[in-house]
Short mmCIF file of N, CA and C in Angstrom, two decimals:
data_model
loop_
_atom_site.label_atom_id
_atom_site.label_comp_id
_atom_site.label_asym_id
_atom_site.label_seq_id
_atom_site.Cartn_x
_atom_site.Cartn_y
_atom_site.Cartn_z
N UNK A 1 132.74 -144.64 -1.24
CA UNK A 1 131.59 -144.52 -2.13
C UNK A 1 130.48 -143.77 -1.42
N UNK A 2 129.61 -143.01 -2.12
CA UNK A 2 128.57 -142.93 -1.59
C UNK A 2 126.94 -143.23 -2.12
N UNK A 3 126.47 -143.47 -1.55
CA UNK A 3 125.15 -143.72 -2.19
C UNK A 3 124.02 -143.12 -1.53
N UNK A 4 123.24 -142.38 -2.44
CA UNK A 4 121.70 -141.71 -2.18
C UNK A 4 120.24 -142.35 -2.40
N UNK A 5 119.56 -143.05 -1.60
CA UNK A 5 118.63 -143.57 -2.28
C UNK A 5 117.01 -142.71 -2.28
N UNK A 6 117.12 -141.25 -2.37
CA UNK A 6 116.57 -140.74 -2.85
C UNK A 6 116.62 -139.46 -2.92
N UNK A 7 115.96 -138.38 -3.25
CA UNK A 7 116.42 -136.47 -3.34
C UNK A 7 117.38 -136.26 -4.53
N UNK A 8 117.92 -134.91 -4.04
CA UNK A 8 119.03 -134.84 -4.83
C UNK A 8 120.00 -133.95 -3.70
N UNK A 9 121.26 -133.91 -4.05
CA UNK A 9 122.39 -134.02 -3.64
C UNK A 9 122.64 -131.96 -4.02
N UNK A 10 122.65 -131.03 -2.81
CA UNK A 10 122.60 -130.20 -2.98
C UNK A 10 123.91 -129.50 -2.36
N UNK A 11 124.50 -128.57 -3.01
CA UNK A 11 125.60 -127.95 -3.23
C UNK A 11 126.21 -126.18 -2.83
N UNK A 12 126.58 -126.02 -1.80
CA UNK A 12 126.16 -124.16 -1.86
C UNK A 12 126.72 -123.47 -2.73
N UNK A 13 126.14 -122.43 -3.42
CA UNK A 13 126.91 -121.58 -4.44
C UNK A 13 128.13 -121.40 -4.40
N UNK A 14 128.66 -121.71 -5.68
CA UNK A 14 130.60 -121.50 -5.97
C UNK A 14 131.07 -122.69 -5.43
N UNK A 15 130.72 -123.80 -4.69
CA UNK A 15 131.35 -124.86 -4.52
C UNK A 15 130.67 -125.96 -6.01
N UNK A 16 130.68 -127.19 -5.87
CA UNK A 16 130.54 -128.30 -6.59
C UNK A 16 131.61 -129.91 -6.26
N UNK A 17 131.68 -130.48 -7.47
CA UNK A 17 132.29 -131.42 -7.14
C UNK A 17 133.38 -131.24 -8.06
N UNK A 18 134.94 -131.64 -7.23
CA UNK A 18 136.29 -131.61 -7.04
C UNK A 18 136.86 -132.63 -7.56
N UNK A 19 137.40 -132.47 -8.80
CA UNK A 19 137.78 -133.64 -9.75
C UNK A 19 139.58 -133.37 -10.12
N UNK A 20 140.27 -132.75 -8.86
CA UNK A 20 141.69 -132.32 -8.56
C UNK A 20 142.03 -133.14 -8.57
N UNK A 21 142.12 -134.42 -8.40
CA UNK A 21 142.40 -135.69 -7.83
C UNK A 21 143.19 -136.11 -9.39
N UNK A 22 142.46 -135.77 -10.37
CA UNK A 22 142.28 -136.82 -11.56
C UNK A 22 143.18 -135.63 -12.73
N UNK A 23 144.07 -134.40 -11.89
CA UNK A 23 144.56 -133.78 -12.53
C UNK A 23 145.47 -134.32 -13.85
N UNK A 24 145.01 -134.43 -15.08
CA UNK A 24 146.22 -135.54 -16.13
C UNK A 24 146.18 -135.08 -17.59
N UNK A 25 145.30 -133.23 -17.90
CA UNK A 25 145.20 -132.87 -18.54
C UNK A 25 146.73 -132.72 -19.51
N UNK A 26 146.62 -132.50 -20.29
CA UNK A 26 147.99 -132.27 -21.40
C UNK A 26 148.02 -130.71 -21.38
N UNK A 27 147.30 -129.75 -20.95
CA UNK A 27 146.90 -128.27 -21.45
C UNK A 27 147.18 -127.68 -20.34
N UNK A 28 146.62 -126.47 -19.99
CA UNK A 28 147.14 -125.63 -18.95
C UNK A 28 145.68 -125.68 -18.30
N UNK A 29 145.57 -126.42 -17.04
CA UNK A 29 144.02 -126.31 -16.26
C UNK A 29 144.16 -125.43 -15.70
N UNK A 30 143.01 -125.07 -15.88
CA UNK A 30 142.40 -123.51 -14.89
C UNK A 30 141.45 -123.88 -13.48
N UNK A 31 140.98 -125.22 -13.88
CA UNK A 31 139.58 -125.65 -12.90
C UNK A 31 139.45 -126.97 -13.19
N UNK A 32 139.18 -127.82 -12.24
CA UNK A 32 138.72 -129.02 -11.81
C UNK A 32 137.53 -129.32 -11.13
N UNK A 33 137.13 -128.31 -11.08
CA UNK A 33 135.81 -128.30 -10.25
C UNK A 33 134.27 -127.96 -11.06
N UNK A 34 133.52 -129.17 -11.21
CA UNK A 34 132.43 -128.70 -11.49
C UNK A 34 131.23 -128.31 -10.87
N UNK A 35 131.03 -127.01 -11.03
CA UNK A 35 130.14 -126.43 -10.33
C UNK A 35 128.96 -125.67 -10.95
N UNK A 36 128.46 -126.26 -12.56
CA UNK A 36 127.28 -125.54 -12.87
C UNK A 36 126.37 -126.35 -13.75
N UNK A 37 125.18 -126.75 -13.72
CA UNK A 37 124.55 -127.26 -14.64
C UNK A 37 122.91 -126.35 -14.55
N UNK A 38 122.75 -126.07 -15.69
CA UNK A 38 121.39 -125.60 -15.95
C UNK A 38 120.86 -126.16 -17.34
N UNK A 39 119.57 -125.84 -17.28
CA UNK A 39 119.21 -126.16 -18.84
C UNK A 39 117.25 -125.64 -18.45
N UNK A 40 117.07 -124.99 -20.18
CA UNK A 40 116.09 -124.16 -19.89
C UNK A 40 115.67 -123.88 -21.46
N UNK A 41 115.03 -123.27 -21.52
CA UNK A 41 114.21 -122.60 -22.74
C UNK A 41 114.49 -120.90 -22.83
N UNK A 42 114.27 -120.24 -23.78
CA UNK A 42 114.43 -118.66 -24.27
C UNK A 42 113.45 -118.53 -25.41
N UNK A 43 113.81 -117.18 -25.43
CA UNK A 43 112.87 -116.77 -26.98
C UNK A 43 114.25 -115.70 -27.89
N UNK A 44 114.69 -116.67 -28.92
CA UNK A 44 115.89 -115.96 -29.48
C UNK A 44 115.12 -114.57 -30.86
N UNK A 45 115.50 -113.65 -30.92
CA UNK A 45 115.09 -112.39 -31.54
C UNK A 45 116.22 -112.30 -33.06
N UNK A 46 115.74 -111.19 -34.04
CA UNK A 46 116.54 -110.80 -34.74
C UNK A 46 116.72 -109.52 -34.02
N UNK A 47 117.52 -108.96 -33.79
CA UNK A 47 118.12 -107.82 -33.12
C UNK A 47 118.56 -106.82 -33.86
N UNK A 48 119.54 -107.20 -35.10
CA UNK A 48 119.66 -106.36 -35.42
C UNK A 48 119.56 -106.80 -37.75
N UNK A 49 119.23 -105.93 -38.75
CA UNK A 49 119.53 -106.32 -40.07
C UNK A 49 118.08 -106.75 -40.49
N UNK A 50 117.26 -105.76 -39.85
CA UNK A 50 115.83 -106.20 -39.97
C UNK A 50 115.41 -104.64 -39.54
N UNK A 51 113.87 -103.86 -40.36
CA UNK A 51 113.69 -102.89 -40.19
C UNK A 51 112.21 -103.47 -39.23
N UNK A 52 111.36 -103.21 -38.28
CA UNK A 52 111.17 -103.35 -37.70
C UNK A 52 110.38 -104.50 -37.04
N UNK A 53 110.12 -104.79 -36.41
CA UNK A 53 110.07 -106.01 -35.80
C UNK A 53 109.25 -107.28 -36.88
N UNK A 54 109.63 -108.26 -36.89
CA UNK A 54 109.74 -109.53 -37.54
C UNK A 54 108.52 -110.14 -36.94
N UNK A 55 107.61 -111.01 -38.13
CA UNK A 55 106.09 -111.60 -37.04
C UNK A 55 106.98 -113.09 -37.13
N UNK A 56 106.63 -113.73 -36.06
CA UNK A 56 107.48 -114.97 -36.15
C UNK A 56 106.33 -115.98 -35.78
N UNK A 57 106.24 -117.38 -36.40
CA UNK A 57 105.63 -118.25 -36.52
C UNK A 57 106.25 -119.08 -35.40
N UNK A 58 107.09 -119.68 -35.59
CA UNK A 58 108.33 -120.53 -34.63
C UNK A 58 109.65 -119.27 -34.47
N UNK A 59 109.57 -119.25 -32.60
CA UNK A 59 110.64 -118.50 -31.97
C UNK A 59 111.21 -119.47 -31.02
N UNK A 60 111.76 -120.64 -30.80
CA UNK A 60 111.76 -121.04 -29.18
C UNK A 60 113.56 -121.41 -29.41
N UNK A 61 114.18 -121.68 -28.32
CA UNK A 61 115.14 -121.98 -28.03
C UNK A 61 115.56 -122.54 -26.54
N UNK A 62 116.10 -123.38 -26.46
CA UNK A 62 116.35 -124.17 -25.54
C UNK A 62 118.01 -124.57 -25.76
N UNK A 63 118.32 -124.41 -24.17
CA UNK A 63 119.74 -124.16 -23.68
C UNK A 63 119.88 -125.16 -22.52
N UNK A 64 121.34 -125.98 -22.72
CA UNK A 64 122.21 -126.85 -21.49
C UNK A 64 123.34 -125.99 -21.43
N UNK A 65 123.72 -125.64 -19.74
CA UNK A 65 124.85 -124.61 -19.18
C UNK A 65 125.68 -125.89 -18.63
N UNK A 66 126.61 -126.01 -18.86
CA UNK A 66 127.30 -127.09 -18.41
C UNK A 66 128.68 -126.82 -17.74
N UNK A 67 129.05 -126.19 -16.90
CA UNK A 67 130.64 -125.08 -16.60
C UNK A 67 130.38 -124.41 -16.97
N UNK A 68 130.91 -123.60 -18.17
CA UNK A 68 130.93 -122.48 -18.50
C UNK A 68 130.39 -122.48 -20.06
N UNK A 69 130.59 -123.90 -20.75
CA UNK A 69 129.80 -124.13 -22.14
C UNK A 69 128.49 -124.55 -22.14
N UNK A 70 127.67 -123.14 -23.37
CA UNK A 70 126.22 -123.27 -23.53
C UNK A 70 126.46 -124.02 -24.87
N UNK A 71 125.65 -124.74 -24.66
CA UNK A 71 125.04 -125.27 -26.04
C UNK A 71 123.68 -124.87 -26.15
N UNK A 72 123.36 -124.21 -27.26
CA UNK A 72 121.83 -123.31 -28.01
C UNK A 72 121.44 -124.43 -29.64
N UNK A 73 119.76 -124.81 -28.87
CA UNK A 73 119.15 -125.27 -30.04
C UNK A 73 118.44 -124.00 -30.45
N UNK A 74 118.06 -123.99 -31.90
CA UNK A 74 117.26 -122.73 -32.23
C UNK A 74 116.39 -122.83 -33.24
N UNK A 75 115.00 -122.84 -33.16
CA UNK A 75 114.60 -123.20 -34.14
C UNK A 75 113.61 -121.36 -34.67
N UNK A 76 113.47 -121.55 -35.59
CA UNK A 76 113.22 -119.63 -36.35
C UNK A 76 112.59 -120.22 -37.38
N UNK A 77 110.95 -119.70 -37.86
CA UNK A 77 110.59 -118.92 -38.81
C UNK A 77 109.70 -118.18 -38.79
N UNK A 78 109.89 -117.13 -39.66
CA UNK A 78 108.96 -115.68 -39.69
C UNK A 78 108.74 -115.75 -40.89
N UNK A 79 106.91 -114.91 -40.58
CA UNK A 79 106.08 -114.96 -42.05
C UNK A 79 106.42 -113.97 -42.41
N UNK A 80 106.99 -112.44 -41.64
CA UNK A 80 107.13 -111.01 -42.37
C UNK A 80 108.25 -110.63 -41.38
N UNK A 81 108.81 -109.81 -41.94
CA UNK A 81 110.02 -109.00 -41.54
C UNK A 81 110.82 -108.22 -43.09
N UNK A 82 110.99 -107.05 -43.11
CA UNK A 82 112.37 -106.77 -44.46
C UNK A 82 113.39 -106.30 -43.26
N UNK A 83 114.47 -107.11 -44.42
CA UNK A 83 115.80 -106.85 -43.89
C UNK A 83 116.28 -105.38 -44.83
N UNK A 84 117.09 -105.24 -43.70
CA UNK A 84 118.16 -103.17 -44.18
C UNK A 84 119.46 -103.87 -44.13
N UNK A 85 120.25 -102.74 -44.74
CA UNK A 85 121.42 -102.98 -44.78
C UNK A 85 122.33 -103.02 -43.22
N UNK A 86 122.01 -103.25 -42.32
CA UNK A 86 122.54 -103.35 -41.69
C UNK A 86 122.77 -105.49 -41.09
N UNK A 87 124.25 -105.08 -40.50
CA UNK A 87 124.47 -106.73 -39.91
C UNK A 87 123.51 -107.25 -39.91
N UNK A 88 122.94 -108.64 -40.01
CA UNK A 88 122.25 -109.63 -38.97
C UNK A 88 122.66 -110.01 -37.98
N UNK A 89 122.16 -109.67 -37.41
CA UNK A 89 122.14 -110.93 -35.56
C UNK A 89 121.19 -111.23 -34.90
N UNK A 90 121.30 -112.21 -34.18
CA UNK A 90 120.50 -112.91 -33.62
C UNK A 90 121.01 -112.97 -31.99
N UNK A 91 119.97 -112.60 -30.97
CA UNK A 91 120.17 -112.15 -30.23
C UNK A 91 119.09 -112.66 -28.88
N UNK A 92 119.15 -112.61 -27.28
CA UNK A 92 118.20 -113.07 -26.82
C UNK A 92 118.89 -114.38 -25.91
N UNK A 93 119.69 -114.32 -25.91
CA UNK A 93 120.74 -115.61 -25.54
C UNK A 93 120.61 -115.74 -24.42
N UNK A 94 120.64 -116.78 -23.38
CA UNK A 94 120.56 -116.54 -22.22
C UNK A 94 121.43 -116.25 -21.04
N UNK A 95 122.72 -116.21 -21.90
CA UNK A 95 124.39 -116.31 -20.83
C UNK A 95 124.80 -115.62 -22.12
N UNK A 96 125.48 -114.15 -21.42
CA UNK A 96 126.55 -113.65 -21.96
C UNK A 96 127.95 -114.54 -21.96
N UNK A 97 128.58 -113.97 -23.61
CA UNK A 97 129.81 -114.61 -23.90
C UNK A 97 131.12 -113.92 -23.48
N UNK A 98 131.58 -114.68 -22.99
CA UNK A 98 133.30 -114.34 -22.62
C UNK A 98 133.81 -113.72 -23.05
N UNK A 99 135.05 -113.32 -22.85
CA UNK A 99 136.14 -111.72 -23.11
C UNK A 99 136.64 -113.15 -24.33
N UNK A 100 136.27 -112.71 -25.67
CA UNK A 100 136.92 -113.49 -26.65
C UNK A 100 138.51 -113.32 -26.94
N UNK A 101 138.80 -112.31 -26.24
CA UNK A 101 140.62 -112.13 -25.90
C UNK A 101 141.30 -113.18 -25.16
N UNK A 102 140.41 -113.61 -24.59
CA UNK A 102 140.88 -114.46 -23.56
C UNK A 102 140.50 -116.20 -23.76
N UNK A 103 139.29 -116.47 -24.37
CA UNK A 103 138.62 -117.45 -24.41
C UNK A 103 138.85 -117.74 -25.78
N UNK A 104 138.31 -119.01 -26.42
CA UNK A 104 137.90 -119.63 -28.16
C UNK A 104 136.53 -118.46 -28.71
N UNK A 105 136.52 -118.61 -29.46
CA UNK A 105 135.23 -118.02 -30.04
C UNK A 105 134.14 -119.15 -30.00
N UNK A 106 133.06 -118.57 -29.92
CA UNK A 106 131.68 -119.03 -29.89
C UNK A 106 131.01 -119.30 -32.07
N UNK A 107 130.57 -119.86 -31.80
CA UNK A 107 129.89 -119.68 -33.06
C UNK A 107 128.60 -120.92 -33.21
N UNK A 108 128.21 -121.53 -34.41
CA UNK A 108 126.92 -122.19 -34.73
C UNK A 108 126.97 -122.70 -36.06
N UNK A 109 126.23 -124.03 -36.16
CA UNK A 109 126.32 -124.65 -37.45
C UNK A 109 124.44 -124.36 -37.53
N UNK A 110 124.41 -124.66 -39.10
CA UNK A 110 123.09 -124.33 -39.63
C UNK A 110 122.98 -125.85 -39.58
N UNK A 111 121.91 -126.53 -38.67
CA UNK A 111 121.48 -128.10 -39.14
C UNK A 111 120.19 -127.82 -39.78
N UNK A 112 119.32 -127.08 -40.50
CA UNK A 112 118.17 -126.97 -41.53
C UNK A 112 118.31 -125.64 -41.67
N UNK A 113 117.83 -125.59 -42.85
CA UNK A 113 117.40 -124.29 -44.01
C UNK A 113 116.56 -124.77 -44.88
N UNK A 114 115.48 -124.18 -45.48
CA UNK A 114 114.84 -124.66 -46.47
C UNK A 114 115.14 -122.98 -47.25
N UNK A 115 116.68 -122.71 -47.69
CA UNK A 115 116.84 -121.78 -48.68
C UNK A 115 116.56 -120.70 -47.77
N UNK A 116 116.88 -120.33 -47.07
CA UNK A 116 116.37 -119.15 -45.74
C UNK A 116 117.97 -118.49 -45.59
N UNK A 117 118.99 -118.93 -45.69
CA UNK A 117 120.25 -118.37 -45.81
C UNK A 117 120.92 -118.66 -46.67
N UNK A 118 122.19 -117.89 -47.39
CA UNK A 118 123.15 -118.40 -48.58
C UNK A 118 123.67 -119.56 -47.80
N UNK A 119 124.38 -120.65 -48.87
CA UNK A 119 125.42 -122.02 -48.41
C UNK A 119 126.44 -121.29 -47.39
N UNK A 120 126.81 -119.56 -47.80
CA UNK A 120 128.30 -119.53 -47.49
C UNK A 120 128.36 -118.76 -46.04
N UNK A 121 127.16 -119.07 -45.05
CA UNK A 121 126.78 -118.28 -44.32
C UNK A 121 127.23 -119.06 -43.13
N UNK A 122 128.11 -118.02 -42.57
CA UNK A 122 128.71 -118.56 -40.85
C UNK A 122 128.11 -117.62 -39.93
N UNK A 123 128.43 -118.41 -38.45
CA UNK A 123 127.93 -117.11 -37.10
C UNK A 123 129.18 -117.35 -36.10
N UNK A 124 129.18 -116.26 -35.38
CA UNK A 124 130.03 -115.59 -34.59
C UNK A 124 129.98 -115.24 -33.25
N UNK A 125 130.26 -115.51 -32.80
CA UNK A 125 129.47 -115.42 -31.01
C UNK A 125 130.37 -113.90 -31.09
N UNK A 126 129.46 -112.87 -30.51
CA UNK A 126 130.12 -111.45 -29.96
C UNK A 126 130.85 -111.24 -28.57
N UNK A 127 132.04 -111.16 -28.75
CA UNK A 127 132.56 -111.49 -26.76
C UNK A 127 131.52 -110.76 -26.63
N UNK A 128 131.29 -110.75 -24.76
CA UNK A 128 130.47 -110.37 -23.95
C UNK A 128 129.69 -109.23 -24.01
N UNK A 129 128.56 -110.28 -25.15
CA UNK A 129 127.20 -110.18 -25.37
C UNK A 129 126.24 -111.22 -25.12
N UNK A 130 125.20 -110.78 -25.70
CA UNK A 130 124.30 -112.35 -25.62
C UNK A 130 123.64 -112.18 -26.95
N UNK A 131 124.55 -112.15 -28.13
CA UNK A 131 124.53 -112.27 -29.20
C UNK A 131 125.08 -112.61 -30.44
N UNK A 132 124.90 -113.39 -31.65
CA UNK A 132 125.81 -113.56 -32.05
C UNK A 132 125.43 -112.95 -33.71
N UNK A 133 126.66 -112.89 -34.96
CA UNK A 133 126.21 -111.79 -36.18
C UNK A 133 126.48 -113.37 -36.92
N UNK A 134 126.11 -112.73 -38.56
CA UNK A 134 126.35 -113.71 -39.79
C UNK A 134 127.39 -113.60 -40.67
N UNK A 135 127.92 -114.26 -41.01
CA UNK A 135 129.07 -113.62 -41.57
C UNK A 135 128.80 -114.69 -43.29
N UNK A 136 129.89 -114.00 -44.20
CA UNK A 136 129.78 -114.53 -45.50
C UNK A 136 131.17 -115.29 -45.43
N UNK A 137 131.27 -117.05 -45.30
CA UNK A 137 132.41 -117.60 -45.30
C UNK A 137 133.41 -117.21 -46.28
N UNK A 138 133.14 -116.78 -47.31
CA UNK A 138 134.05 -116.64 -48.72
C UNK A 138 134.94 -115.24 -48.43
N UNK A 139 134.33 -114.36 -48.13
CA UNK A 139 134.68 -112.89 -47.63
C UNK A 139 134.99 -112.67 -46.24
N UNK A 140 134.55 -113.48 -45.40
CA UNK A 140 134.80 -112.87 -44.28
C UNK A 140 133.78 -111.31 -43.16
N UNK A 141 132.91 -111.14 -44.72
CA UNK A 141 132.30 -109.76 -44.66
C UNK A 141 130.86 -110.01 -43.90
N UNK A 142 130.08 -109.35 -43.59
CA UNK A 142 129.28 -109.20 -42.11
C UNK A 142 128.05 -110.04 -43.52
N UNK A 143 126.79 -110.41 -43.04
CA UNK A 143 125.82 -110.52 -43.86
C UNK A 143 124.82 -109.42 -43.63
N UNK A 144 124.35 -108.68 -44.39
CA UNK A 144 123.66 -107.96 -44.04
C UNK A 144 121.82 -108.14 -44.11
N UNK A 145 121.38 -107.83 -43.54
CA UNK A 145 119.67 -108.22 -43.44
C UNK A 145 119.27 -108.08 -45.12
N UNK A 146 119.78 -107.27 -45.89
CA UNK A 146 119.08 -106.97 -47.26
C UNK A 146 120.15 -107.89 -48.72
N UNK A 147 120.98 -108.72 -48.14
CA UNK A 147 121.75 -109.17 -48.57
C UNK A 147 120.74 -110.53 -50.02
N UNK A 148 121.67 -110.28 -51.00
CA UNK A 148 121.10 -111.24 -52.15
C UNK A 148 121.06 -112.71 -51.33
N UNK A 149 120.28 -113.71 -51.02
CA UNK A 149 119.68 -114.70 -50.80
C UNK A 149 119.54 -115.02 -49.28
N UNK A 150 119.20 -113.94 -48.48
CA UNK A 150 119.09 -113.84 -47.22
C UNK A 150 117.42 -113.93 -47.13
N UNK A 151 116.66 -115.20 -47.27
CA UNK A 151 114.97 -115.13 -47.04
C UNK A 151 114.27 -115.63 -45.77
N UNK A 152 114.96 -115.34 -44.64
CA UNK A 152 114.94 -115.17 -43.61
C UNK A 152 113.43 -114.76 -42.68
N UNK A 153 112.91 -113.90 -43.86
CA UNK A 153 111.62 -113.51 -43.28
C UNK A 153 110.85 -113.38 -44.31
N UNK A 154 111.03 -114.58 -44.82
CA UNK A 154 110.11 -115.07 -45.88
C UNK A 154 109.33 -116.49 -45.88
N UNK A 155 108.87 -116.37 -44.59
CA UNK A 155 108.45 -117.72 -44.39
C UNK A 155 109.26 -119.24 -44.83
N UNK A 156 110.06 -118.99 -44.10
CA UNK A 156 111.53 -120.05 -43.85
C UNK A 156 111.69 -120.13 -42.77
N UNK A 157 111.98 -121.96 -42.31
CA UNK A 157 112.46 -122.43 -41.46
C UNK A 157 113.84 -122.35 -41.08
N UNK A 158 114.76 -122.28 -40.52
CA UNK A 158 116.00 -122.50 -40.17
C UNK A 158 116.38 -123.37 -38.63
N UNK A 159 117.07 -123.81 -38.55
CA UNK A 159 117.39 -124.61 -37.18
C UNK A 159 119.07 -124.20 -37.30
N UNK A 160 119.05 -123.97 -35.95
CA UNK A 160 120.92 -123.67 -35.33
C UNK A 160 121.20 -124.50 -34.26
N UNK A 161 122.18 -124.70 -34.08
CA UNK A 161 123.14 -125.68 -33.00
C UNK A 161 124.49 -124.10 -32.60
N UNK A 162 124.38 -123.86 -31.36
CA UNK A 162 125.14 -122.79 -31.20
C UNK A 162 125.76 -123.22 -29.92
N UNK A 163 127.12 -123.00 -29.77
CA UNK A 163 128.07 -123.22 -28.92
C UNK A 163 129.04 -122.44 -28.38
N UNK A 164 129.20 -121.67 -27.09
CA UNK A 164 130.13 -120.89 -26.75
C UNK A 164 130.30 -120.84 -25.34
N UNK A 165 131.40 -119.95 -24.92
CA UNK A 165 131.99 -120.04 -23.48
C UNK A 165 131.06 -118.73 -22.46
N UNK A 166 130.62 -119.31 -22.04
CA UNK A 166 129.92 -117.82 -20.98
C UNK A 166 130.59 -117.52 -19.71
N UNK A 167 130.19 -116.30 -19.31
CA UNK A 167 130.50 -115.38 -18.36
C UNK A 167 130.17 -116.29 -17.44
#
């Protein structure tokens, strides 16, 4: 056992703590070793499906790095912005996403809207970016910034829960 009765317990880069021992996964392990924890704040952007820059009331976002999975709170609303026909995304992330060839996909649930996006509206983590687009669940098809019930920058709240594998 060990015990610390005060500080913290410091680690040199690329090492951590070694949980080989307890190898009993059912799947194919890659790593037993945990070696990353962060957690922090950002300022998440519309990047792209918006003609030029968006005035935003509430921008903040706050991030736990835990291995290699971020979890992204996000909270967004803007009093002015018009959306163009181009994609939405949302962008500003603080850990680029993984070779999605290789990894799960990233994506995000909507936990509030007050009517700020359609019902049928999903997101997409972009492999290795630090961004992710909107997509229309029914179609499959991109959402675009000028899209019928996209009020986004119409003085609307929205909140996201976003989850993916980083670099």
């Amino acid at each position: 056992n060990f015990s610390l009765s005060g500080g913290n317990v410091v680690v040199a880069n690329g090492n951590g703590i070694d949980f080989s021992a307890t190898a009993d996964s059912g799947g194919t392990s890659t790593s037993e070793l945990f070696d990353d924890y962060e957690e922090g704040t950002f300022s998440p952007t519309i990047i792209n499906g918006v003609t030029g820059t968006p005035n935003y009331t509430i921008n903040r976002g706050s991030y736990t790095k835990i291995g290699d999975v971020v979890t992204l709170q996000i909270d967004m609303y803007m009093t002015s912005g018009t959306g163009n026909s181009d994609p939405l995304r949302l962008g500003g992330f603080p850990y680029t996403a993984k070779n999605q060839s290789t990894y799960a996909f990233g994506g995000a649930f909507l936990t509030y809207s007050n009517d700020a996006l359609p019902d049928n509206t999903v997101f997409h983590m972009v492999s290795q970016t630090t961004y992710m687009q909107f997509y229309i669940s029914s179609s499959g098809n991109q959402l675009l910034g000028n899209t019928s019930g996209v009020n986004i920058f119409n003085s609307k709240e929205w909140v996201l829960t976003v989850i993916y594998k980083a670099d």
